[in-house]
Amino acid sequence: MINVKQKILCFEYMIYSLLLWYKELSSDTNPISSFTRLKSLKLLFLVSAVDATQDNDGLLDIFDKFYAMQHGPVESDIYNAMVMSETSMFDFKERITIIKNPDDNIFAQIPAELRVRIDLSIKVLRDKNESIVLYNSFDLVEITHKWESWQIALDIAQILGKRSELMSVSSIRNDSCLLYTS
C-alpha cells in the first residue's frame, strides 16, 4: 500500500505518459488543454482497470478509492488532490489544466516497479484502443457508464439517497464490461 502523496505522484506520471501518447497522435499545439479534470479522471479509471482480472488487481491496489458518481468513477484521493491543488506537475482547474512544473525528474521518486506497472497498463489500454487518449471527456464518460461495477454502485447510492458510492476493487476486477470504445 502506498501513501497518498505517492499515489498522487503516480497519477501525475500516468497523465504525463498519456500526454506523450497524445502528442504522438495529435497536431494539437497545446495538448495539456485537452486533459481536463474530468477527462483525466476517466482515463485514470480506464488505465487502472484495463488489465484487472479476478487474479490481478491491475493498478487498483494503487488507485483503490473509486466512487461511482454521476459522470462515472472518480478516485477520491486524486480528485481531492486536484481540487486542493496538491499535485506537483499539473494544476487541474475546473475546466483547464496547466503545467505548473515541467520538471519530469520528480518521477524518479516513484519506485521503478510502479512506473513499469503504470507503463504496462497504459500499453494495454493503447493496444485495446489506439485513439482513446484523443477522446473528449464525455466520450470517456460514456465508456465508463458501460461498466456494471459503476452502474451497480450508482444504483446503491441512489437507493440510499446519496450522490456517490464506493466501488469495491473486487467489483471492478470482476466486471464483465471491459469496453474501451464509445
Coordinates of N, CA and C in Angstrom, one line a residue:
M1 N 0.8 -1.2 0.0 CA 0.0 0.0 0.0 C 0.9 1.2 0.0
I2 N 0.6 2.2 -0.9 CA 1.4 3.4 -0.9 C 0.6 4.5 -0.2
N3 N 1.4 5.6 0.1 CA 0.7 6.7 0.8 C 0.1 7.6 -0.3
V4 N -0.7 8.5 0.2 CA -1.5 9.4 -0.7 C -0.6 10.3 -1.6
K5 N 0.5 10.8 -1.0 CA 1.4 11.6 -1.7 C 2.0 10.8 -2.9
Q6 N 2.4 9.6 -2.7 CA 3.0 8.8 -3.7 C 1.9 8.4 -4.8
K7 N 0.7 8.2 -4.3 CA -0.4 7.9 -5.2 C -0.6 9.0 -6.2
I8 N -0.6 10.3 -5.7 CA -0.8 11.4 -6.5 C 0.4 11.5 -7.5
L9 N 1.6 11.3 -7.1 CA 2.7 11.3 -8.0 C 2.6 10.2 -9.1
C10 N 2.1 9.1 -8.7 CA 1.9 8.0 -9.7 C 0.8 8.5 -10.7
F11 N -0.2 9.1 -10.2 CA -1.3 9.7 -11.1 C -0.7 10.7 -12.1
E12 N 0.2 11.6 -11.6 CA 0.8 12.6 -12.5 C 1.7 11.9 -13.5
Y13 N 2.4 10.9 -13.1 CA 3.2 10.2 -14.0 C 2.4 9.6 -15.1
M14 N 1.2 9.0 -14.7 CA 0.3 8.5 -15.7 C -0.2 9.5 -16.7
I15 N -0.6 10.7 -16.2 CA -1.0 11.8 -17.1 C 0.1 12.2 -18.0
Y16 N 1.3 12.4 -17.4 CA 2.5 12.7 -18.2 C 2.7 11.7 -19.4
S17 N 2.6 10.4 -19.1 CA 2.8 9.4 -20.1 C 1.6 9.4 -21.1
L18 N 0.4 9.7 -20.7 CA -0.7 9.8 -21.6 C -0.5 11.0 -22.5
L19 N 0.0 12.1 -22.0 CA 0.3 13.3 -22.8 C 1.3 13.0 -23.9
L20 N 2.3 12.2 -23.6 CA 3.3 11.8 -24.6 C 2.6 11.0 -25.7
W21 N 1.7 10.1 -25.3 CA 0.9 9.3 -26.3 C 0.1 10.2 -27.1
Y22 N -0.6 11.1 -26.5 CA -1.5 12.1 -27.2 C -0.7 12.9 -28.2
K23 N 0.5 13.3 -27.8 CA 1.3 14.1 -28.7 C 1.7 13.3 -30.0
E24 N 1.9 12.0 -29.8 CA 2.2 11.2 -31.0 C 1.1 11.2 -32.0
L25 N -0.1 11.3 -31.5 CA -1.3 11.1 -32.4 C -1.9 12.4 -32.9
S26 N -1.6 13.5 -32.2 CA -2.3 14.8 -32.5 C -1.3 15.9 -32.9
S27 N -1.8 16.8 -33.7 CA -1.1 18.0 -34.0 C -1.4 19.2 -33.1
D28 N -2.2 18.9 -32.1 CA -2.6 19.9 -31.1 C -1.4 20.6 -30.5
T29 N -1.3 21.9 -30.6 CA -0.2 22.7 -30.1 C -0.2 22.9 -28.6
N30 N -1.3 22.6 -28.0 CA -1.4 22.7 -26.5 C -2.1 21.5 -26.0
P31 N -1.5 20.4 -26.0 CA -2.2 19.1 -25.6 C -2.7 19.1 -24.2
I32 N -2.0 19.7 -23.3 CA -2.5 19.7 -21.9 C -3.9 20.2 -21.8
S33 N -4.3 21.1 -22.7 CA -5.6 21.7 -22.6 C -6.7 20.7 -22.8
S34 N -6.4 19.6 -23.5 CA -7.4 18.5 -23.7 C -7.6 17.7 -22.4
F35 N -6.6 17.7 -21.5 CA -6.7 16.9 -20.3 C -7.3 17.6 -19.1
T36 N -8.6 17.8 -19.3 CA -9.4 18.4 -18.2 C -9.4 17.5 -17.0
R37 N -9.9 18.1 -15.9 CA -10.1 17.3 -14.7 C -10.9 16.0 -15.0
L38 N -12.1 16.2 -15.7 CA -13.0 15.1 -16.0 C -12.3 14.0 -16.9
K39 N -11.7 14.5 -17.9 CA -11.0 13.5 -18.8 C -9.9 12.8 -18.1
S40 N -9.1 13.5 -17.3 CA -8.0 12.8 -16.6 C -8.5 11.8 -15.6
L41 N -9.6 12.1 -14.9 CA -10.2 11.1 -14.0 C -10.8 9.9 -14.7
K42 N -11.4 10.1 -15.9 CA -11.9 8.9 -16.6 C -10.7 8.1 -17.2
L43 N -9.7 8.7 -17.7 CA -8.5 8.0 -18.1 C -7.8 7.2 -17.0
L44 N -7.8 7.9 -15.8 CA -7.2 7.2 -14.6 C -8.0 5.9 -14.4
F45 N -9.3 5.9 -14.4 CA -10.1 4.7 -14.1 C -9.8 3.7 -15.2
L46 N -9.8 4.0 -16.5 CA -9.6 3.1 -17.5 C -8.2 2.5 -17.5
V47 N -7.2 3.3 -17.3 CA -5.8 2.7 -17.2 C -5.7 1.8 -15.9
S48 N -6.3 2.2 -14.8 CA -6.2 1.4 -13.6 C -6.8 0.1 -13.7
A49 N -7.9 0.0 -14.5 CA -8.7 -1.2 -14.5 C -8.5 -2.0 -15.8
V50 N -7.8 -1.5 -16.8 CA -7.7 -2.1 -18.1 C -7.3 -3.6 -18.0
D51 N -6.3 -3.9 -17.2 CA -5.9 -5.3 -17.1 C -6.2 -6.0 -15.8
A52 N -7.1 -5.4 -15.1 CA -7.5 -6.0 -13.8 C -8.4 -7.2 -14.1
T53 N -8.2 -8.3 -13.4 CA -9.0 -9.5 -13.5 C -9.2 -10.1 -12.1
Q54 N -9.9 -11.2 -12.0 CA -10.1 -11.9 -10.7 C -8.7 -12.2 -10.0
D55 N -7.7 -12.4 -10.8 CA -6.4 -12.8 -10.3 C -5.4 -11.6 -10.3
N56 N -5.7 -10.5 -10.8 CA -4.8 -9.4 -11.0 C -5.5 -8.1 -10.7
D57 N -4.9 -7.3 -9.8 CA -5.5 -6.0 -9.4 C -5.3 -4.9 -10.5
G58 N -4.5 -5.2 -11.5 CA -4.2 -4.1 -12.4 C -3.5 -3.0 -11.6
L59 N -4.0 -1.8 -11.6 CA -3.5 -0.7 -10.8 C -4.4 -0.4 -9.7
L60 N -5.4 -1.3 -9.4 CA -6.4 -1.0 -8.4 C -5.9 -1.2 -7.0
D61 N -4.7 -1.7 -6.8 CA -4.1 -1.7 -5.5 C -3.5 -0.3 -5.2
I62 N -3.2 0.5 -6.2 CA -2.7 1.8 -6.0 C -3.9 2.8 -6.0
F63 N -4.7 2.8 -7.0 CA -5.9 3.6 -7.1 C -7.1 2.8 -6.7
D64 N -7.4 2.9 -5.4 CA -8.3 1.9 -4.8 C -9.5 2.6 -4.1
K65 N -9.8 3.8 -4.4 CA -10.9 4.5 -3.8 C -11.8 5.2 -4.9
F66 N -12.2 4.3 -5.9 CA -13.1 4.8 -6.9 C -14.6 4.9 -6.4
Y67 N -15.2 6.0 -6.6 CA -16.6 6.2 -6.2 C -17.4 6.3 -7.5
A68 N -18.6 5.7 -7.5 CA -19.5 5.8 -8.6 C -20.2 7.2 -8.4
M69 N -20.0 8.0 -9.4 CA -20.7 9.3 -9.4 C -21.4 9.6 -10.7
Q70 N -22.1 10.7 -10.8 CA -22.9 10.9 -12.0 C -22.1 10.8 -13.3
H71 N -20.9 11.2 -13.4 CA -20.1 11.2 -14.6 C -19.1 10.0 -14.6
G72 N -19.4 9.0 -13.9 CA -18.5 7.8 -13.9 C -17.7 7.7 -12.7
P73 N -16.8 6.7 -12.7 CA -15.9 6.5 -11.5 C -15.0 7.7 -11.2
V74 N -14.8 8.0 -10.0 CA -13.9 9.1 -9.5 C -13.0 8.6 -8.4
E75 N -11.7 8.6 -8.5 CA -10.8 8.2 -7.5 C -10.7 9.4 -6.5
S76 N -11.2 9.1 -5.3 CA -11.4 10.3 -4.3 C -10.1 10.9 -3.9
D77 N -9.1 10.2 -3.6 CA -7.8 10.8 -3.2 C -7.3 11.7 -4.4
I78 N -7.4 11.2 -5.6 CA -6.9 12.0 -6.7 C -7.8 13.2 -7.0
Y79 N -9.1 13.1 -6.9 CA -10.0 14.2 -7.1 C -9.7 15.3 -6.0
N80 N -9.6 14.9 -4.8 CA -9.3 15.8 -3.7 C -8.0 16.6 -4.0
A81 N -6.9 15.8 -4.4 CA -5.7 16.5 -4.7 C -5.8 17.5 -5.9
M82 N -6.6 17.1 -6.8 CA -6.8 18.1 -8.0 C -7.5 19.4 -7.5
V83 N -8.6 19.2 -6.7 CA -9.3 20.3 -6.2 C -8.5 21.2 -5.3
M84 N -7.7 20.6 -4.4 CA -6.9 21.3 -3.4 C -5.5 21.7 -4.0
S85 N -5.3 21.5 -5.3 CA -4.0 21.8 -5.9 C -2.8 21.2 -5.2
E86 N -3.0 19.9 -4.9 CA -1.9 19.2 -4.1 C -1.1 18.4 -5.1
T87 N -1.1 18.7 -6.4 CA -0.3 18.0 -7.4 C 1.0 18.7 -7.6
S88 N 2.0 18.1 -8.1 CA 3.3 18.7 -8.3 C 3.5 19.3 -9.6
M89 N 3.2 18.5 -10.7 CA 3.5 18.9 -12.1 C 2.3 19.7 -12.7
F90 N 1.1 19.2 -12.5 CA 0.0 19.7 -13.2 C -0.9 20.5 -12.2
D91 N -1.7 21.5 -12.7 CA -2.7 22.2 -11.9 C -4.0 22.0 -12.6
F92 N -4.9 21.2 -12.0 CA -6.2 20.8 -12.6 C -7.3 21.8 -12.1
K93 N -7.4 22.8 -12.9 CA -8.6 23.8 -12.6 C -9.8 23.1 -13.0
E94 N -11.0 23.7 -12.8 CA -12.2 23.1 -13.1 C -12.3 22.7 -14.6
R95 N -12.0 23.6 -15.5 CA -12.2 23.4 -16.9 C -10.9 23.4 -17.7
I96 N -9.8 23.8 -17.0 CA -8.5 23.9 -17.7 C -7.4 23.3 -16.9
T97 N -6.5 22.6 -17.5 CA -5.3 22.1 -16.9 C -4.1 22.8 -17.4
I98 N -3.1 23.1 -16.5 CA -1.9 23.7 -16.9 C -0.7 22.9 -16.3
I99 N 0.4 23.1 -16.9 CA 1.6 22.5 -16.3 C 2.2 23.6 -15.4
K100 N 2.3 23.3 -14.1 CA 2.9 24.3 -13.2 C 4.4 24.0 -12.9
N101 N 4.8 22.8 -13.2 CA 6.2 22.4 -13.0 C 6.6 21.4 -14.1
P102 N 7.3 21.8 -15.1 CA 7.6 20.9 -16.2 C 8.8 19.9 -15.9
D103 N 9.3 19.9 -14.7 CA 10.4 19.0 -14.4 C 10.0 17.6 -14.2
D104 N 10.2 16.7 -15.2 CA 9.8 15.4 -15.0 C 10.7 14.5 -14.2
N105 N 11.8 15.1 -13.6 CA 12.7 14.4 -12.7 C 12.0 14.1 -11.4
I106 N 10.8 14.7 -11.1 CA 10.1 14.3 -9.9 C 9.6 12.9 -9.9
F107 N 9.5 12.3 -11.1 CA 9.0 10.9 -11.2 C 10.1 9.9 -10.8
A108 N 11.3 10.4 -10.6 CA 12.3 9.5 -10.0 C 12.0 9.1 -8.6
Q109 N 11.1 9.8 -8.0 CA 10.7 9.4 -6.6 C 9.7 8.2 -6.6
I110 N 9.2 7.9 -7.7 CA 8.3 6.7 -7.8 C 9.2 5.5 -8.0
P111 N 9.0 4.4 -7.2 CA 9.8 3.2 -7.4 C 9.7 2.7 -8.8
A112 N 10.8 2.2 -9.4 CA 10.8 1.8 -10.8 C 9.7 0.7 -11.0
E113 N 9.5 -0.1 -10.1 CA 8.4 -1.2 -10.3 C 7.1 -0.6 -10.5
L114 N 6.8 0.5 -9.8 CA 5.5 1.1 -10.0 C 5.4 1.8 -11.4
R115 N 6.5 2.5 -11.8 CA 6.5 3.1 -13.1 C 6.3 2.1 -14.2
V116 N 6.9 0.9 -14.0 CA 6.8 -0.2 -15.0 C 5.4 -0.7 -15.1
R117 N 4.7 -0.8 -13.9 CA 3.3 -1.3 -13.9 C 2.4 -0.2 -14.6
I118 N 2.6 1.0 -14.3 CA 1.8 2.1 -15.0 C 2.0 2.1 -16.5
D119 N 3.3 2.0 -16.9 CA 3.6 1.9 -18.3 C 2.9 0.7 -19.0
L120 N 2.9 -0.4 -18.3 CA 2.3 -1.6 -18.8 C 0.8 -1.4 -19.0
S121 N 0.1 -0.9 -18.0 CA -1.3 -0.6 -18.1 C -1.6 0.3 -19.2
I122 N -0.8 1.4 -19.4 CA -1.1 2.3 -20.5 C -0.9 1.6 -21.8
K123 N 0.1 0.7 -21.9 CA 0.3 -0.1 -23.1 C -0.9 -1.0 -23.4
V124 N -1.4 -1.6 -22.4 CA -2.6 -2.5 -22.6 C -3.8 -1.7 -23.1
L125 N -4.0 -0.5 -22.5 CA -5.1 0.4 -23.0 C -4.8 0.8 -24.4
R126 N -3.6 1.2 -24.7 CA -3.3 1.6 -26.1 C -3.5 0.5 -27.1
D127 N -3.2 -0.8 -26.7 CA -3.4 -1.9 -27.6 C -4.9 -2.2 -27.8
K128 N -5.7 -1.9 -26.8 CA -7.2 -2.1 -26.9 C -7.8 -1.0 -27.8
N129 N -7.3 0.3 -27.7 CA -7.8 1.4 -28.4 C -6.8 2.5 -28.6
E130 N -6.1 2.5 -29.7 CA -5.0 3.4 -30.0 C -5.4 4.9 -29.9
S131 N -6.7 5.2 -30.2 CA -7.0 6.6 -30.2 C -7.8 7.1 -28.9
I132 N -8.0 6.2 -27.9 CA -8.8 6.6 -26.8 C -8.2 7.8 -26.1
V133 N -7.0 8.1 -26.1 CA -6.4 9.2 -25.5 C -6.8 10.5 -26.1
L134 N -7.3 10.4 -27.4 CA -7.8 11.6 -28.1 C -9.3 11.9 -27.8
Y135 N -10.0 11.0 -27.2 CA -11.4 11.1 -26.9 C -11.6 12.3 -26.0
N136 N -12.8 13.0 -26.1 CA -13.1 14.0 -25.2 C -13.7 13.4 -23.9
S137 N -13.9 14.3 -23.0 CA -14.4 13.9 -21.6 C -15.6 13.1 -21.7
F138 N -16.6 13.5 -22.5 CA -17.9 12.9 -22.5 C -17.9 11.6 -23.2
D139 N -17.0 11.4 -24.2 CA -16.9 10.1 -24.8 C -16.4 9.1 -23.8
L140 N -15.4 9.5 -23.0 CA -14.9 8.7 -21.9 C -15.9 8.4 -20.8
V141 N -16.7 9.4 -20.5 CA -17.8 9.2 -19.6 C -18.7 8.0 -20.1
E142 N -19.1 8.1 -21.4 CA -19.9 7.1 -22.0 C -19.3 5.7 -21.8
I143 N -18.0 5.6 -22.0 CA -17.4 4.3 -21.9 C -17.5 3.8 -20.4
T144 N -17.2 4.7 -19.5 CA -17.2 4.3 -18.1 C -18.6 3.9 -17.6
H145 N -19.6 4.5 -18.2 CA -21.0 4.2 -17.9 C -21.4 2.8 -18.3
K146 N -20.7 2.2 -19.1 CA -21.0 0.8 -19.5 C -20.5 -0.2 -18.5
W147 N -19.7 0.2 -17.6 CA -19.2 -0.7 -16.6 C -20.3 -1.1 -15.6
E148 N -20.5 -2.4 -15.4 CA -21.5 -2.8 -14.4 C -21.2 -2.4 -13.0
S149 N -19.9 -2.4 -12.7 CA -19.5 -2.1 -11.3 C -19.9 -0.6 -11.0
W150 N -19.8 0.2 -12.0 CA -20.2 1.6 -11.8 C -21.7 1.7 -11.7
Q151 N -22.4 1.0 -12.6 CA -23.9 1.0 -12.6 C -24.5 0.5 -11.3
I152 N -24.0 -0.6 -10.8 CA -24.5 -1.1 -9.5 C -24.2 -0.2 -8.3
A153 N -23.0 0.3 -8.3 CA -22.6 1.2 -7.2 C -23.5 2.5 -7.2
L154 N -23.7 3.0 -8.4 CA -24.5 4.2 -8.5 C -26.0 3.9 -8.2
D155 N -26.5 2.8 -8.5 CA -27.8 2.4 -8.1 C -27.9 2.3 -6.6
I156 N -26.9 1.8 -6.0 CA -26.9 1.7 -4.5 C -26.9 3.1 -3.9
A157 N -26.1 4.0 -4.5 CA -26.1 5.4 -4.0 C -27.5 6.0 -4.1
Q158 N -28.1 5.8 -5.2 CA -29.5 6.4 -5.4 C -30.5 5.8 -4.5
I159 N -30.4 4.5 -4.2 CA -31.4 3.9 -3.3 C -31.2 4.5 -1.9
L160 N -29.9 4.7 -1.5 CA -29.6 5.3 -0.2 C -29.7 6.8 -0.2
G161 N -30.1 7.4 -1.3 CA -30.2 8.9 -1.3 C -28.9 9.6 -1.3
K162 N -27.9 9.0 -1.8 CA -26.5 9.6 -1.8 C -26.1 9.9 -3.2
R163 N -25.1 10.8 -3.3 CA -24.6 11.2 -4.6 C -23.5 10.3 -5.2
S164 N -23.0 9.4 -4.3 CA -21.9 8.6 -4.7 C -21.8 7.3 -3.8
E165 N -21.1 6.3 -4.3 CA -21.0 5.1 -3.5 C -19.6 4.5 -3.9
L166 N -18.9 4.0 -2.9 CA -17.6 3.3 -3.2 C -17.8 2.1 -4.0
M167 N -16.9 2.0 -5.1 CA -16.9 0.8 -5.9 C -15.8 -0.1 -5.4
S168 N -16.2 -1.3 -5.0 CA -15.1 -2.2 -4.4 C -14.2 -2.6 -5.5
V169 N -12.9 -2.8 -5.1 CA -11.9 -3.3 -6.1 C -12.3 -4.6 -6.7
S170 N -12.9 -5.4 -5.9 CA -13.3 -6.8 -6.4 C -14.4 -6.6 -7.5
S171 N -15.3 -5.7 -7.3 CA -16.4 -5.5 -8.3 C -15.8 -5.0 -9.6
I172 N -14.8 -4.1 -9.5 CA -14.2 -3.6 -10.7 C -13.4 -4.7 -11.4
R173 N -12.7 -5.5 -10.6 CA -11.9 -6.6 -11.2 C -12.8 -7.6 -11.9
N174 N -13.9 -7.9 -11.3 CA -14.8 -8.9 -11.8 C -15.8 -8.4 -12.8
D175 N -15.7 -7.1 -13.2 CA -16.6 -6.5 -14.1 C -16.6 -7.3 -15.5
S176 N -17.8 -7.5 -16.0 CA -17.9 -8.2 -17.3 C -17.9 -7.2 -18.4
C177 N -17.9 -5.9 -18.2 CA -18.0 -4.9 -19.2 C -16.7 -4.2 -19.4
L178 N -15.7 -4.7 -20.0 CA -14.5 -4.1 -20.2 C -14.4 -3.5 -21.6
L179 N -15.3 -2.5 -21.9 CA -15.4 -1.8 -23.2 C -14.5 -0.6 -23.2
Y180 N -13.8 -0.5 -24.3 CA -12.9 0.7 -24.5 C -13.2 1.5 -25.7
T181 N -14.4 1.4 -26.2 CA -14.8 2.2 -27.3 C -16.2 2.8 -26.9
S182 N -16.4 4.0 -27.4 CA -17.7 4.6 -27.1 C -18.8 4.2 -28.0

